[in-house]
């Protein structure tokens, strides 16, 4: 657990400096990864003295957690406001898949670093699980709602389905934006969405274009 920030860190100038360090860390972690990132380089990006870093953060791990909190906020805030054509399940799933791919693309380099660090740092592993859980919990609630409405197959376990289908989209995004395998966006979204709805037993009648 980090110590309480010093008085200087709580001033307006201190807040600006802290934010500059976080912004610098975003650049360095995205460029160099976690293992190769140096605090000196973060300070250089932030245009602050090396010693200033320790007024605000105790370690490279601590500032990386702050960076990942920003990634979480960006991905979950945007994903929770999909621009669906209607409230039909097919359209909601399509919009959510598209939003997730877009947010993953924006944060691809940091997501790659997060995957790396989560393999050996327990705090970061829990943050990765937390980010995943936000999407899994939302998807589980949607599946349960569609089951209650008689739209989705009632025999499918919503928790396992949410995990399996969410993993499909997440690893597809990783393969595309981190590993660099090329895909065409519209076909990718359409295919992921079809796999989602067919896995849940949702028929094409629950699509706005069919009405």
mmCIF file of N, CA and C in Angstrom, residues 64-113:
data_model
loop_
_atom_site.group_PDB
_atom_site.id
_atom_site.type_symbol
_atom_site.label_atom_id
_atom_site.label_comp_id
_atom_site.label_asym_id
_atom_site.label_seq_id
_atom_site.Cartn_x
_atom_site.Cartn_y
_atom_site.Cartn_z
ATOM 1 N N UNK A 64 2.793 2.493 -12.550
ATOM 2 C CA UNK A 64 2.167 1.645 -13.568
ATOM 3 C C UNK A 64 0.722 1.335 -13.189
ATOM 4 N N UNK A 65 0.467 1.121 -11.916
ATOM 5 C CA UNK A 65 -0.906 0.904 -11.472
ATOM 6 C C UNK A 65 -1.783 2.107 -11.797
ATOM 7 N N UNK A 66 -1.252 3.304 -11.626
ATOM 8 C CA UNK A 66 -2.006 4.515 -11.971
ATOM 9 C C UNK A 66 -2.303 4.559 -13.469
ATOM 10 N N UNK A 67 -1.327 4.199 -14.257
ATOM 11 C CA UNK A 67 -1.526 4.178 -15.713
ATOM 12 C C UNK A 67 -2.635 3.195 -16.082
ATOM 13 N N UNK A 68 -2.613 2.021 -15.486
ATOM 14 C CA UNK A 68 -3.613 1.000 -15.806
ATOM 15 C C UNK A 68 -4.993 1.413 -15.311
ATOM 16 N N UNK A 69 -5.065 2.139 -14.222
ATOM 17 C CA UNK A 69 -6.356 2.662 -13.777
ATOM 18 C C UNK A 69 -6.957 3.578 -14.836
ATOM 19 N N UNK A 70 -6.108 4.348 -15.503
ATOM 20 C CA UNK A 70 -6.576 5.196 -16.594
ATOM 21 C C UNK A 70 -7.073 4.382 -17.774
ATOM 22 N N UNK A 71 -6.367 3.299 -18.078
ATOM 23 C CA UNK A 71 -6.801 2.405 -19.156
ATOM 24 C C UNK A 71 -8.159 1.796 -18.815
ATOM 25 N N UNK A 72 -8.310 1.335 -17.572
ATOM 26 C CA UNK A 72 -9.579 0.763 -17.136
ATOM 27 C C UNK A 72 -10.716 1.760 -17.303
ATOM 28 N N UNK A 73 -10.476 2.989 -16.875
ATOM 29 C CA UNK A 73 -11.521 4.005 -16.969
ATOM 30 C C UNK A 73 -11.898 4.262 -18.423
ATOM 31 N N UNK A 74 -10.901 4.351 -19.280
ATOM 32 C CA UNK A 74 -11.175 4.609 -20.693
ATOM 33 C C UNK A 74 -11.975 3.470 -21.311
ATOM 34 N N UNK A 75 -11.571 2.243 -21.045
ATOM 35 C CA UNK A 75 -12.223 1.108 -21.691
ATOM 36 C C UNK A 75 -13.623 0.864 -21.152
ATOM 37 N N UNK A 76 -13.812 0.994 -19.855
ATOM 38 C CA UNK A 76 -15.126 0.702 -19.288
ATOM 39 C C UNK A 76 -16.099 1.848 -19.483
ATOM 40 N N UNK A 77 -15.633 3.095 -19.398
ATOM 41 C CA UNK A 77 -16.535 4.230 -19.600
ATOM 42 C C UNK A 77 -17.068 4.236 -21.012
ATOM 43 N N UNK A 78 -16.201 4.022 -21.986
ATOM 44 C CA UNK A 78 -16.639 4.016 -23.376
ATOM 45 C C UNK A 78 -17.493 2.795 -23.683
ATOM 46 N N UNK A 79 -17.128 1.659 -23.111
ATOM 47 C CA UNK A 79 -17.849 0.437 -23.447
ATOM 48 C C UNK A 79 -19.256 0.423 -22.871
ATOM 49 N N UNK A 80 -19.471 1.120 -21.758
ATOM 50 C CA UNK A 80 -20.784 1.107 -21.139
ATOM 51 C C UNK A 80 -21.764 2.032 -21.841
ATOM 52 N N UNK A 81 -21.343 2.727 -22.866
ATOM 53 C CA UNK A 81 -22.229 3.615 -23.604
ATOM 54 C C UNK A 81 -22.198 3.271 -25.086
ATOM 55 N N UNK A 82 -22.571 2.037 -25.438
ATOM 56 C CA UNK A 82 -22.519 1.652 -26.844
ATOM 57 C C UNK A 82 -23.554 2.396 -27.671
ATOM 58 N N UNK A 83 -23.227 2.665 -28.905
ATOM 59 C CA UNK A 83 -24.140 3.378 -29.798
ATOM 60 C C UNK A 83 -24.905 2.354 -30.629
ATOM 61 N N UNK A 84 -25.748 1.595 -29.986
ATOM 62 C CA UNK A 84 -26.515 0.556 -30.665
ATOM 63 C C UNK A 84 -27.639 1.171 -31.481
ATOM 64 N N UNK A 85 -28.003 0.490 -32.570
ATOM 65 C CA UNK A 85 -29.092 0.957 -33.424
ATOM 66 C C UNK A 85 -30.441 0.767 -32.756
ATOM 67 N N UNK A 86 -30.526 -0.176 -31.837
ATOM 68 C CA UNK A 86 -31.767 -0.428 -31.110
ATOM 69 C C UNK A 86 -31.411 -1.181 -29.843
ATOM 70 N N UNK A 87 -32.432 -1.508 -29.047
ATOM 71 C CA UNK A 87 -32.167 -2.298 -27.844
ATOM 72 C C UNK A 87 -32.353 -3.792 -28.094
ATOM 73 N N UNK A 88 -32.433 -4.182 -29.372
ATOM 74 C CA UNK A 88 -32.484 -5.605 -29.703
ATOM 75 C C UNK A 88 -31.154 -6.254 -29.335
ATOM 76 N N UNK A 89 -31.166 -7.482 -28.800
ATOM 77 C CA UNK A 89 -29.924 -8.130 -28.361
ATOM 78 C C UNK A 89 -28.833 -8.138 -29.420
ATOM 79 N N UNK A 90 -29.194 -8.466 -30.657
ATOM 80 C CA UNK A 90 -28.192 -8.530 -31.727
ATOM 81 C C UNK A 90 -27.482 -7.185 -31.866
ATOM 82 N N UNK A 91 -28.263 -6.092 -31.862
ATOM 83 C CA UNK A 91 -27.677 -4.765 -32.041
ATOM 84 C C UNK A 91 -26.837 -4.349 -30.841
ATOM 85 N N UNK A 92 -27.290 -4.696 -29.631
ATOM 86 C CA UNK A 92 -26.518 -4.367 -28.432
ATOM 87 C C UNK A 92 -25.188 -5.114 -28.412
ATOM 88 N N UNK A 93 -25.217 -6.383 -28.778
ATOM 89 C CA UNK A 93 -23.982 -7.173 -28.814
ATOM 90 C C UNK A 93 -23.035 -6.630 -29.874
ATOM 91 N N UNK A 94 -23.568 -6.303 -31.043
ATOM 92 C CA UNK A 94 -22.742 -5.747 -32.113
ATOM 93 C C UNK A 94 -22.075 -4.445 -31.680
ATOM 94 N N UNK A 95 -22.857 -3.548 -31.059
ATOM 95 C CA UNK A 95 -22.308 -2.263 -30.621
ATOM 96 C C UNK A 95 -21.253 -2.448 -29.539
ATOM 97 N N UNK A 96 -21.503 -3.362 -28.604
ATOM 98 C CA UNK A 96 -20.533 -3.597 -27.532
ATOM 99 C C UNK A 96 -19.236 -4.196 -28.068
ATOM 100 N N UNK A 97 -19.355 -5.128 -29.003
ATOM 101 C CA UNK A 97 -18.148 -5.701 -29.609
ATOM 102 C C UNK A 97 -17.339 -4.634 -30.333
ATOM 103 N N UNK A 98 -18.024 -3.774 -31.068
ATOM 104 C CA UNK A 98 -17.328 -2.708 -31.796
ATOM 105 C C UNK A 98 -16.637 -1.746 -30.827
ATOM 106 N N UNK A 99 -17.343 -1.370 -29.768
ATOM 107 C CA UNK A 99 -16.760 -0.460 -28.787
ATOM 108 C C UNK A 99 -15.545 -1.087 -28.113
ATOM 109 N N UNK A 100 -15.623 -2.382 -27.804
ATOM 110 C CA UNK A 100 -14.490 -3.033 -27.148
ATOM 111 C C UNK A 100 -13.278 -3.061 -28.065
ATOM 112 N N UNK A 101 -13.487 -3.390 -29.317
ATOM 113 C CA UNK A 101 -12.374 -3.408 -30.265
ATOM 114 C C UNK A 101 -11.764 -2.021 -30.415
ATOM 115 N N UNK A 102 -12.601 -0.989 -30.470
ATOM 116 C CA UNK A 102 -12.089 0.377 -30.599
ATOM 117 C C UNK A 102 -11.276 0.776 -29.365
ATOM 118 N N UNK A 103 -11.798 0.465 -28.178
ATOM 119 C CA UNK A 103 -11.086 0.848 -26.956
ATOM 120 C C UNK A 103 -9.802 0.038 -26.793
ATOM 121 N N UNK A 104 -9.815 -1.214 -27.217
ATOM 122 C CA UNK A 104 -8.603 -2.035 -27.152
ATOM 123 C C UNK A 104 -7.549 -1.484 -28.104
ATOM 124 N N UNK A 105 -7.988 -1.078 -29.302
ATOM 125 C CA UNK A 105 -7.046 -0.498 -30.271
ATOM 126 C C UNK A 105 -6.381 0.754 -29.689
ATOM 127 N N UNK A 106 -7.157 1.615 -29.044
ATOM 128 C CA UNK A 106 -6.600 2.834 -28.453
ATOM 129 C C UNK A 106 -5.536 2.515 -27.408
ATOM 130 N N UNK A 107 -5.743 1.449 -26.675
ATOM 131 C CA UNK A 107 -4.878 1.120 -25.538
ATOM 132 C C UNK A 107 -4.019 -0.118 -25.775
ATOM 133 N N UNK A 108 -3.818 -0.491 -27.034
ATOM 134 C CA UNK A 108 -3.191 -1.781 -27.346
ATOM 135 C C UNK A 108 -1.803 -1.940 -26.736
ATOM 136 N N UNK A 109 -0.968 -0.917 -26.832
ATOM 137 C CA UNK A 109 0.398 -1.052 -26.324
ATOM 138 C C UNK A 109 0.412 -1.212 -24.809
ATOM 139 N N UNK A 110 -0.457 -0.481 -24.133
ATOM 140 C CA UNK A 110 -0.525 -0.615 -22.682
ATOM 141 C C UNK A 110 -1.192 -1.928 -22.283
ATOM 142 N N UNK A 111 -2.152 -2.393 -23.062
ATOM 143 C CA UNK A 111 -2.755 -3.697 -22.781
ATOM 144 C C UNK A 111 -1.717 -4.808 -22.933
ATOM 145 N N UNK A 112 -0.841 -4.675 -23.917
ATOM 146 C CA UNK A 112 0.230 -5.658 -24.084
ATOM 147 C C UNK A 112 1.147 -5.665 -22.867
ATOM 148 N N UNK A 113 1.469 -4.474 -22.367
ATOM 149 C CA UNK A 113 2.318 -4.373 -21.178
ATOM 150 C C UNK A 113 1.601 -4.927 -19.956
#
